[in-house]
CSV table of C-alpha atoms in Angstrom, one decimal:
chain,number,residue,atom,x,y,z
A,1,UNK,CA,-94.3,-56.1,1.3
A,2,UNK,CA,-92.3,-59.1,3.9
A,3,UNK,CA,-92.5,-58.5,7.7
A,4,UNK,CA,-89.0,-57.2,7.2
A,5,UNK,CA,-88.9,-54.4,4.8
A,6,UNK,CA,-89.2,-51.3,5.3
A,7,UNK,CA,-92.1,-49.0,6.7
A,8,UNK,CA,-91.9,-46.0,4.3
A,9,UNK,CA,-91.7,-42.8,5.5
A,10,UNK,CA,-94.9,-40.5,6.1
A,11,UNK,CA,-94.0,-37.1,5.5
A,12,UNK,CA,-94.2,-34.8,8.6
A,13,UNK,CA,-97.1,-32.1,7.7
A,14,UNK,CA,-95.9,-29.3,7.9
A,15,UNK,CA,-97.5,-26.9,10.5
A,16,UNK,CA,-98.9,-23.8,10.7
A,17,UNK,CA,-99.2,-20.7,13.1
A,18,UNK,CA,-100.2,-17.5,12.9
A,19,UNK,CA,-99.3,-14.4,14.6
A,20,UNK,CA,-101.5,-11.1,14.6
A,21,UNK,CA,-99.1,-8.6,15.6
A,22,UNK,CA,-102.2,-6.4,17.6
A,23,UNK,CA,-100.0,-4.0,19.0
A,24,UNK,CA,-100.3,-0.6,17.8
A,25,UNK,CA,-102.5,2.4,18.5
A,26,UNK,CA,-104.6,3.1,15.2
A,27,UNK,CA,-104.8,7.4,15.3
A,28,UNK,CA,-106.7,7.0,12.5
A,29,UNK,CA,-109.9,5.8,13.5
A,30,UNK,CA,-109.6,8.7,16.1
A,31,UNK,CA,-108.9,8.2,20.4
A,32,UNK,CA,-110.4,5.3,22.5
A,33,UNK,CA,-109.5,2.1,22.1
A,34,UNK,CA,-106.2,0.4,20.6
A,35,UNK,CA,-108.0,-0.2,17.3
A,36,UNK,CA,-107.6,-4.4,17.2
A,37,UNK,CA,-109.9,-3.6,20.4
A,38,UNK,CA,-112.2,-2.0,18.8
A,39,UNK,CA,-115.6,-3.4,18.4
A,40,UNK,CA,-117.2,-4.8,15.7
A,41,UNK,CA,-120.8,-6.4,15.9
A,42,UNK,CA,-120.6,-5.8,19.5
A,43,UNK,CA,-116.8,-8.3,19.3
A,44,UNK,CA,-113.5,-6.7,19.6
A,45,UNK,CA,-112.0,-6.5,16.2
A,46,UNK,CA,-108.8,-8.9,17.4
A,47,UNK,CA,-111.9,-11.9,18.3
A,48,UNK,CA,-112.6,-11.6,15.1
A,49,UNK,CA,-109.7,-11.5,13.7
A,50,UNK,CA,-108.4,-14.4,15.5
A,51,UNK,CA,-111.4,-17.0,14.4
A,52,UNK,CA,-110.4,-15.6,11.1
A,53,UNK,CA,-106.7,-17.4,10.8
A,54,UNK,CA,-108.6,-20.0,13.9
A,55,UNK,CA,-110.9,-20.6,11.0
A,56,UNK,CA,-108.5,-22.7,8.7
A,57,UNK,CA,-107.7,-26.2,9.5
A,58,UNK,CA,-104.3,-25.8,8.9
A,59,UNK,CA,-103.2,-23.3,11.7
A,60,UNK,CA,-102.4,-24.9,14.5
A,61,UNK,CA,-101.5,-22.4,16.2
A,62,UNK,CA,-102.4,-18.1,16.7
A,63,UNK,CA,-99.7,-15.7,18.3
A,64,UNK,CA,-101.8,-12.4,19.4
A,65,UNK,CA,-98.8,-9.7,19.6
A,66,UNK,CA,-100.0,-7.6,22.1
A,67,UNK,CA,-99.1,-3.8,23.4
A,68,UNK,CA,-96.3,-3.7,25.2
A,69,UNK,CA,-98.1,-2.9,28.8
A,70,UNK,CA,-101.5,-4.7,27.9
A,71,UNK,CA,-100.3,-8.8,27.4
A,72,UNK,CA,-102.8,-9.9,30.4
A,73,UNK,CA,-105.7,-7.4,29.7
A,74,UNK,CA,-105.3,-9.6,26.1
A,75,UNK,CA,-105.0,-12.9,26.9
A,76,UNK,CA,-108.7,-11.9,29.5
A,77,UNK,CA,-109.7,-10.9,26.1
A,78,UNK,CA,-109.0,-13.9,24.7
A,79,UNK,CA,-109.4,-17.0,27.1
A,80,UNK,CA,-113.9,-15.3,26.9
A,81,UNK,CA,-114.3,-15.6,24.3
A,82,UNK,CA,-115.1,-19.0,22.2
A,83,UNK,CA,-112.5,-20.0,20.1
A,84,UNK,CA,-112.0,-23.6,18.6
A,85,UNK,CA,-111.1,-25.8,20.5
A,86,UNK,CA,-108.4,-27.5,18.4
A,87,UNK,CA,-106.8,-24.8,18.1
A,88,UNK,CA,-103.6,-23.0,20.3
A,89,UNK,CA,-103.5,-19.5,21.8
A,90,UNK,CA,-100.6,-17.3,23.0
A,91,UNK,CA,-100.2,-13.6,23.7
A,92,UNK,CA,-97.1,-11.9,24.0
A,93,UNK,CA,-96.1,-8.1,24.7
A,94,UNK,CA,-95.3,-7.1,21.0
A,95,UNK,CA,-92.2,-3.7,20.8
A,96,UNK,CA,-92.0,-0.4,19.6
A,97,UNK,CA,-92.3,-0.9,16.3
A,98,UNK,CA,-94.8,-3.2,14.2
A,99,UNK,CA,-91.5,-4.7,12.6
A,100,UNK,CA,-90.4,-5.3,15.8
A,101,UNK,CA,-93.4,-7.1,17.0
A,102,UNK,CA,-94.3,-10.2,14.7
A,103,UNK,CA,-90.4,-10.5,15.0
A,104,UNK,CA,-91.4,-11.7,18.9
A,105,UNK,CA,-94.5,-12.5,17.7
A,106,UNK,CA,-91.3,-15.6,15.7
A,107,UNK,CA,-89.6,-16.3,18.9
A,108,UNK,CA,-92.3,-17.5,20.7
A,109,UNK,CA,-93.6,-19.8,17.6
A,110,UNK,CA,-92.2,-23.7,18.6
A,111,UNK,CA,-89.5,-25.7,16.6
A,112,UNK,CA,-91.8,-27.4,15.0
A,113,UNK,CA,-93.4,-24.5,12.7
A,114,UNK,CA,-92.6,-24.9,9.4
A,115,UNK,CA,-95.1,-22.0,7.7
A,116,UNK,CA,-95.6,-18.3,9.2
A,117,UNK,CA,-99.1,-16.5,9.2
A,118,UNK,CA,-98.6,-13.1,9.6
A,119,UNK,CA,-101.8,-11.4,9.7
A,120,UNK,CA,-103.6,-7.6,10.6
A,121,UNK,CA,-105.2,-7.7,13.7
A,122,UNK,CA,-107.6,-4.5,11.5
A,123,UNK,CA,-108.4,-6.9,9.0
A,124,UNK,CA,-111.3,-9.3,10.4
A,125,UNK,CA,-112.7,-10.5,8.0
A,126,UNK,CA,-110.8,-12.2,5.8
A,127,UNK,CA,-112.7,-16.1,4.4
A,128,UNK,CA,-111.0,-18.9,5.5
A,129,UNK,CA,-110.7,-19.7,1.6
A,130,UNK,CA,-108.1,-16.5,1.4
A,131,UNK,CA,-106.4,-18.0,4.6
A,132,UNK,CA,-106.1,-21.9,3.3
A,133,UNK,CA,-104.5,-20.5,-0.8
A,134,UNK,CA,-102.2,-18.4,1.5
A,135,UNK,CA,-101.2,-21.5,3.5
A,136,UNK,CA,-101.5,-24.3,0.1
A,137,UNK,CA,-99.0,-21.9,-1.9
A,138,UNK,CA,-96.8,-22.0,0.8
A,139,UNK,CA,-96.8,-25.2,1.2
A,140,UNK,CA,-96.5,-25.8,-2.8
A,141,UNK,CA,-92.9,-24.2,-2.5
A,142,UNK,CA,-93.4,-20.8,-2.6
A,143,UNK,CA,-90.9,-19.1,0.4
A,144,UNK,CA,-93.8,-16.3,0.3
A,145,UNK,CA,-97.0,-15.5,-0.6
A,146,UNK,CA,-99.3,-12.4,-0.8
A,147,UNK,CA,-103.6,-12.2,-1.3
A,148,UNK,CA,-103.9,-9.3,-3.3
A,149,UNK,CA,-106.5,-8.0,-5.4
A,150,UNK,CA,-106.4,-5.2,-8.6
A,151,UNK,CA,-106.9,-2.1,-8.3
A,152,UNK,CA,-109.6,-0.4,-9.0
A,153,UNK,CA,-108.5,3.1,-9.2
A,154,UNK,CA,-105.8,4.6,-11.8
A,155,UNK,CA,-102.4,6.1,-9.2
A,156,UNK,CA,-100.7,8.7,-9.8
A,157,UNK,CA,-96.5,9.0,-7.8
A,158,UNK,CA,-96.6,12.5,-6.7
A,159,UNK,CA,-94.1,14.8,-5.2
A,160,UNK,CA,-94.9,14.7,-1.5
A,161,UNK,CA,-95.8,17.9,-0.6
A,162,UNK,CA,-96.8,20.1,2.1
A,163,UNK,CA,-101.2,19.7,3.6
A,164,UNK,CA,-103.3,21.3,1.8
A,165,UNK,CA,-100.7,23.0,-1.1
A,166,UNK,CA,-101.0,20.7,-4.9
A,167,UNK,CA,-98.7,18.0,-5.7
A,168,UNK,CA,-96.7,17.3,-8.7
A,169,UNK,CA,-97.7,14.4,-10.8
A,170,UNK,CA,-94.7,12.2,-11.5
A,171,UNK,CA,-96.1,9.5,-13.3
A,172,UNK,CA,-98.8,7.0,-13.8
A,173,UNK,CA,-97.9,3.3,-13.1
A,174,UNK,CA,-99.7,0.9,-15.4
A,175,UNK,CA,-102.6,-0.8,-13.8
A,176,UNK,CA,-102.8,-3.4,-14.7
A,177,UNK,CA,-99.5,-4.6,-13.2
A,178,UNK,CA,-100.6,-2.8,-9.9
A,179,UNK,CA,-101.5,-5.0,-6.1
A,180,UNK,CA,-103.9,-3.6,-3.7
A,181,UNK,CA,-101.4,-6.3,-1.4
A,182,UNK,CA,-103.7,-7.8,1.8
A,183,UNK,CA,-102.6,-9.9,4.7
A,184,UNK,CA,-102.5,-12.7,5.7
A,185,UNK,CA,-99.2,-13.0,4.5
A,186,UNK,CA,-97.0,-15.9,4.5
A,187,UNK,CA,-93.9,-17.5,4.1
A,188,UNK,CA,-91.6,-20.7,5.3
A,189,UNK,CA,-90.2,-19.8,8.4
A,190,UNK,CA,-86.6,-20.1,7.8
A,191,UNK,CA,-87.2,-17.3,5.2
A,192,UNK,CA,-89.7,-14.9,7.7
A,193,UNK,CA,-86.7,-15.3,9.9
A,194,UNK,CA,-83.9,-14.7,8.2
A,195,UNK,CA,-85.5,-11.4,6.7
A,196,UNK,CA,-86.1,-10.2,10.2
A,197,UNK,CA,-82.8,-10.8,11.2
A,198,UNK,CA,-81.3,-9.5,8.4
A,199,UNK,CA,-83.1,-7.0,6.8
A,200,UNK,CA,-82.6,-3.4,8.0
A,201,UNK,CA,-85.2,-1.0,7.8
A,202,UNK,CA,-84.9,2.9,8.2
A,203,UNK,CA,-87.6,4.7,10.3
A,204,UNK,CA,-90.5,2.8,11.6
A,205,UNK,CA,-89.8,-0.4,11.2
A,206,UNK,CA,-91.4,-2.3,7.7
A,207,UNK,CA,-95.0,-2.9,7.6
A,208,UNK,CA,-95.3,-5.7,4.8
A,209,UNK,CA,-92.6,-8.2,5.6
A,210,UNK,CA,-93.3,-9.3,2.4
A,211,UNK,CA,-91.8,-6.9,1.1
A,212,UNK,CA,-88.3,-8.1,4.1
A,213,UNK,CA,-88.5,-10.9,2.0
A,214,UNK,CA,-87.9,-9.4,-1.5
A,215,UNK,CA,-84.8,-7.2,-0.7
A,216,UNK,CA,-83.4,-10.6,0.6
A,217,UNK,CA,-83.9,-11.6,-2.9
A,218,UNK,CA,-86.0,-14.8,-2.6
A,219,UNK,CA,-88.8,-15.0,-4.8
A,220,UNK,CA,-92.8,-14.0,-3.0
A,221,UNK,CA,-95.6,-15.0,-5.6
A,222,UNK,CA,-99.2,-13.5,-5.4
A,223,UNK,CA,-102.4,-15.1,-4.7
A,224,UNK,CA,-106.5,-14.1,-5.2
A,225,UNK,CA,-107.0,-12.2,-2.6
A,226,UNK,CA,-110.8,-11.1,-1.1
A,227,UNK,CA,-112.7,-7.6,-1.2
A,228,UNK,CA,-114.0,-8.3,2.8
A,229,UNK,CA,-110.2,-8.5,3.5
A,230,UNK,CA,-110.0,-5.0,4.0
A,231,UNK,CA,-108.2,-3.2,6.4
A,232,UNK,CA,-110.3,-1.0,9.1
A,233,UNK,CA,-108.5,2.0,9.5
A,234,UNK,CA,-110.9,5.0,9.2
A,235,UNK,CA,-113.9,5.2,10.6
A,236,UNK,CA,-115.9,4.3,7.1
A,237,UNK,CA,-114.8,1.1,6.6
A,238,UNK,CA,-115.9,0.5,10.2
A,239,UNK,CA,-119.6,0.8,9.1
A,240,UNK,CA,-119.0,-1.1,5.7
A,241,UNK,CA,-117.1,-3.7,8.4
A,242,UNK,CA,-120.5,-3.7,10.1
A,243,UNK,CA,-122.1,-3.8,7.1
A,244,UNK,CA,-119.9,-6.9,5.9
A,245,UNK,CA,-120.8,-8.5,9.1
A,246,UNK,CA,-124.4,-7.7,9.5
A,247,UNK,CA,-125.1,-9.5,6.0
A,248,UNK,CA,-123.0,-13.2,6.7
A,249,UNK,CA,-124.8,-13.1,10.2
A,250,UNK,CA,-128.3,-12.9,8.4
A,251,UNK,CA,-127.1,-15.3,5.7
A,252,UNK,CA,-125.3,-17.2,8.7
A,253,UNK,CA,-128.7,-17.2,10.4
A,254,UNK,CA,-126.7,-16.8,13.9
């Protein structure tokens, strides 16, 4: 190459951030602290979830969306735990619904973030390989990526009725075509921002960001999820999570 020839332009790396909406109360786990702040192995679930996102070397920023009146408490909580130094952390107050909270998390992202993960604080044990697989699929061109698992149980569609009263079955979907969706869900930033801007969701708001992208008409793809990325919702889930964490600590020697 002659001295006057321009150097080939390096492709600018796609910066990835994770948004963790953690403003919910978690009523199904019973009274007490918000679900995200419940202890798992002596450490709040939220800290496990933040560490799970930061475990990916591709994630350079984690935005935690706190309860509207609890941002200082959550920031103190994160500051008090050891987290990877290569990752930045921001805490912002959330909204009344999960959808509002994700939108507030998106608003806090720097301009150079092009890939966004949205992760449930109540999925504290997702392995880093799953996180990386989602990011890679977005970087390869998918507007929206969802980790998911085949269903173990047959599913029935029913006509919901009064609790305690038998419900009539309407249909039995083909199980081979169904997947149980997990997080982190990954998105091209502009696609997710457009979904939150233009897709109206009734009631309590969207619980599945990929579903909002589907309503835009943009393609959504599935990558393999992981059995340890389950959602801690009920007391029995907490027992299972403690067992998984104990096994990891025994295997890792810490």
